[in-house]
Amino acid sequence: MTTLTAVADPTAMSAVTAPPLPTATERTGARTDEAAALIGDSRERIDALDDRIIGLIQERMAVSAVIQEARISSGGRRVNLAREMEVLGHYRDALGKPGTALAMTMLELCRGRV
């Protein structure tokens, strides 16, 4: 049985170059550097807001688990549909029809964590 061993040519490695990074205008789709800078800064702010929103939803999930545990241990049901309808209405009133879908997703995340 013959075993082949590959030996890397150190001179061949120097010929490999990474592709160029996209410019700010290419990353943002903007047509000017000024617009690209504004978009980049705004995206950083959105990313920070998203992190805060995720943290708040996780906090809401924890509080919801406490409520569910108290309700179940007292002989109640895991979900209070009347309360969920209040939450859905609140989001719909504040954000319109898409708010209802957002609230449904949030409520789904908060159910059954006990």
JSON list of N, CA and C in Angstrom, two decimals, residues 8 17 22 26 34-35 37-38 41 43 47 51 60 65 67 74 79-80 85 90 102-103 109-110:
[
{"chain": "A", "resi": 8, "resn": "ALA", "atom": "N", "xyz": [2.90, 21.27, 1.10]},
{"chain": "A", "resi": 8, "resn": "ALA", "atom": "CA", "xyz": [2.50, 22.60, 0.62]},
{"chain": "A", "resi": 8, "resn": "ALA", "atom": "C", "xyz": [3.72, 23.35, 0.14]},
{"chain": "A", "resi": 17, "resn": "THR", "atom": "N", "xyz": [-4.70, 35.90, -2.46]},
{"chain": "A", "resi": 17, "resn": "THR", "atom": "CA", "xyz": [-5.10, 37.16, -1.85]},
{"chain": "A", "resi": 17, "resn": "THR", "atom": "C", "xyz": [-6.59, 37.12, -1.55]},
{"chain": "A", "resi": 22, "resn": "PRO", "atom": "N", "xyz": [-16.07, 45.12, 0.45]},
{"chain": "A", "resi": 22, "resn": "PRO", "atom": "CA", "xyz": [-16.95, 46.06, -0.22]},
{"chain": "A", "resi": 22, "resn": "PRO", "atom": "C", "xyz": [-16.83, 47.45, 0.41]},
{"chain": "A", "resi": 26, "resn": "GLU", "atom": "N", "xyz": [-21.18, 50.28, -1.30]},
{"chain": "A", "resi": 26, "resn": "GLU", "atom": "CA", "xyz": [-21.62, 48.96, -1.74]},
{"chain": "A", "resi": 26, "resn": "GLU", "atom": "C", "xyz": [-22.37, 48.23, -0.63]},
{"chain": "A", "resi": 34, "resn": "GLU", "atom": "N", "xyz": [-21.68, 60.36, 1.78]},
{"chain": "A", "resi": 34, "resn": "GLU", "atom": "CA", "xyz": [-22.44, 60.98, 2.87]},
{"chain": "A", "resi": 34, "resn": "GLU", "atom": "C", "xyz": [-23.65, 60.12, 3.24]},
{"chain": "A", "resi": 35, "resn": "ALA", "atom": "N", "xyz": [-24.36, 59.65, 2.24]},
{"chain": "A", "resi": 35, "resn": "ALA", "atom": "CA", "xyz": [-25.52, 58.80, 2.49]},
{"chain": "A", "resi": 35, "resn": "ALA", "atom": "C", "xyz": [-25.09, 57.47, 3.10]},
{"chain": "A", "resi": 37, "resn": "ALA", "atom": "N", "xyz": [-22.51, 56.96, 5.01]},
{"chain": "A", "resi": 37, "resn": "ALA", "atom": "CA", "xyz": [-22.16, 57.22, 6.41]},
{"chain": "A", "resi": 37, "resn": "ALA", "atom": "C", "xyz": [-23.42, 57.33, 7.27]},
{"chain": "A", "resi": 38, "resn": "LEU", "atom": "N", "xyz": [-24.42, 58.05, 6.78]},
{"chain": "A", "resi": 38, "resn": "LEU", "atom": "CA", "xyz": [-25.68, 58.18, 7.51]},
{"chain": "A", "resi": 38, "resn": "LEU", "atom": "C", "xyz": [-26.35, 56.82, 7.70]},
{"chain": "A", "resi": 41, "resn": "ASP", "atom": "N", "xyz": [-24.34, 54.71, 10.28]},
{"chain": "A", "resi": 41, "resn": "ASP", "atom": "CA", "xyz": [-24.61, 55.16, 11.65]},
{"chain": "A", "resi": 41, "resn": "ASP", "atom": "C", "xyz": [-26.01, 54.75, 12.10]},
{"chain": "A", "resi": 43, "resn": "ARG", "atom": "N", "xyz": [-27.79, 52.24, 10.99]},
{"chain": "A", "resi": 43, "resn": "ARG", "atom": "CA", "xyz": [-27.84, 50.79, 11.19]},
{"chain": "A", "resi": 43, "resn": "ARG", "atom": "C", "xyz": [-27.25, 50.40, 12.55]},
{"chain": "A", "resi": 47, "resn": "ASP", "atom": "N", "xyz": [-29.24, 48.38, 15.38]},
{"chain": "A", "resi": 47, "resn": "ASP", "atom": "CA", "xyz": [-28.71, 47.18, 16.02]},
{"chain": "A", "resi": 47, "resn": "ASP", "atom": "C", "xyz": [-28.76, 47.33, 17.55]},
{"chain": "A", "resi": 51, "resn": "ASP", "atom": "N", "xyz": [-31.04, 45.09, 20.16]},
{"chain": "A", "resi": 51, "resn": "ASP", "atom": "CA", "xyz": [-30.52, 44.43, 21.35]},
{"chain": "A", "resi": 51, "resn": "ASP", "atom": "C", "xyz": [-31.36, 44.77, 22.58]},
{"chain": "A", "resi": 60, "resn": "ARG", "atom": "N", "xyz": [-39.76, 40.21, 29.65]},
{"chain": "A", "resi": 60, "resn": "ARG", "atom": "CA", "xyz": [-41.21, 39.96, 29.64]},
{"chain": "A", "resi": 60, "resn": "ARG", "atom": "C", "xyz": [-41.49, 38.47, 29.76]},
{"chain": "A", "resi": 65, "resn": "ALA", "atom": "N", "xyz": [-43.57, 34.03, 32.98]},
{"chain": "A", "resi": 65, "resn": "ALA", "atom": "CA", "xyz": [-43.40, 32.72, 33.61]},
{"chain": "A", "resi": 65, "resn": "ALA", "atom": "C", "xyz": [-43.81, 32.77, 35.08]},
{"chain": "A", "resi": 67, "resn": "ILE", "atom": "N", "xyz": [-46.05, 34.82, 36.38]},
{"chain": "A", "resi": 67, "resn": "ILE", "atom": "CA", "xyz": [-47.51, 34.92, 36.39]},
{"chain": "A", "resi": 67, "resn": "ILE", "atom": "C", "xyz": [-48.14, 33.55, 36.12]},
{"chain": "A", "resi": 74, "resn": "SER", "atom": "N", "xyz": [-52.28, 28.01, 41.65]},
{"chain": "A", "resi": 74, "resn": "SER", "atom": "CA", "xyz": [-53.53, 28.33, 42.35]},
{"chain": "A", "resi": 74, "resn": "SER", "atom": "C", "xyz": [-54.73, 27.62, 41.73]},
{"chain": "A", "resi": 79, "resn": "VAL", "atom": "N", "xyz": [-52.95, 30.00, 30.42]},
{"chain": "A", "resi": 79, "resn": "VAL", "atom": "CA", "xyz": [-53.16, 31.18, 29.58]},
{"chain": "A", "resi": 79, "resn": "VAL", "atom": "C", "xyz": [-54.47, 31.86, 29.97]},
{"chain": "A", "resi": 80, "resn": "ASN", "atom": "N", "xyz": [-54.46, 33.18, 30.04]},
{"chain": "A", "resi": 80, "resn": "ASN", "atom": "CA", "xyz": [-55.66, 33.96, 30.31]},
{"chain": "A", "resi": 80, "resn": "ASN", "atom": "C", "xyz": [-56.01, 34.67, 28.99]},
{"chain": "A", "resi": 85, "resn": "MET", "atom": "N", "xyz": [-56.23, 39.16, 24.84]},
{"chain": "A", "resi": 85, "resn": "MET", "atom": "CA", "xyz": [-56.99, 40.04, 23.95]},
{"chain": "A", "resi": 85, "resn": "MET", "atom": "C", "xyz": [-56.70, 41.50, 24.27]},
{"chain": "A", "resi": 90, "resn": "HIS", "atom": "N", "xyz": [-53.99, 46.49, 22.59]},
{"chain": "A", "resi": 90, "resn": "HIS", "atom": "CA", "xyz": [-53.02, 47.55, 22.91]},
{"chain": "A", "resi": 90, "resn": "HIS", "atom": "C", "xyz": [-52.01, 47.71, 21.76]},
{"chain": "A", "resi": 102, "resn": "LEU", "atom": "N", "xyz": [-47.27, 41.28, 15.64]},
{"chain": "A", "resi": 102, "resn": "LEU", "atom": "CA", "xyz": [-46.12, 41.38, 16.54]},
{"chain": "A", "resi": 102, "resn": "LEU", "atom": "C", "xyz": [-46.50, 40.90, 17.93]},
{"chain": "A", "resi": 103, "resn": "ALA", "atom": "N", "xyz": [-47.66, 41.33, 18.42]},
{"chain": "A", "resi": 103, "resn": "ALA", "atom": "CA", "xyz": [-48.12, 40.92, 19.74]},
{"chain": "A", "resi": 103, "resn": "ALA", "atom": "C", "xyz": [-48.37, 39.41, 19.79]},
{"chain": "A", "resi": 109, "resn": "LEU", "atom": "N", "xyz": [-44.08, 33.60, 22.36]},
{"chain": "A", "resi": 109, "resn": "LEU", "atom": "CA", "xyz": [-42.79, 33.45, 23.04]},
{"chain": "A", "resi": 109, "resn": "LEU", "atom": "C", "xyz": [-42.97, 33.34, 24.55]},
{"chain": "A", "resi": 110, "resn": "CYS", "atom": "N", "xyz": [-43.99, 34.00, 25.08]},
{"chain": "A", "resi": 110, "resn": "CYS", "atom": "CA", "xyz": [-44.18, 34.08, 26.53]},
{"chain": "A", "resi": 110, "resn": "CYS", "atom": "C", "xyz": [-45.04, 32.95, 27.09]}
]
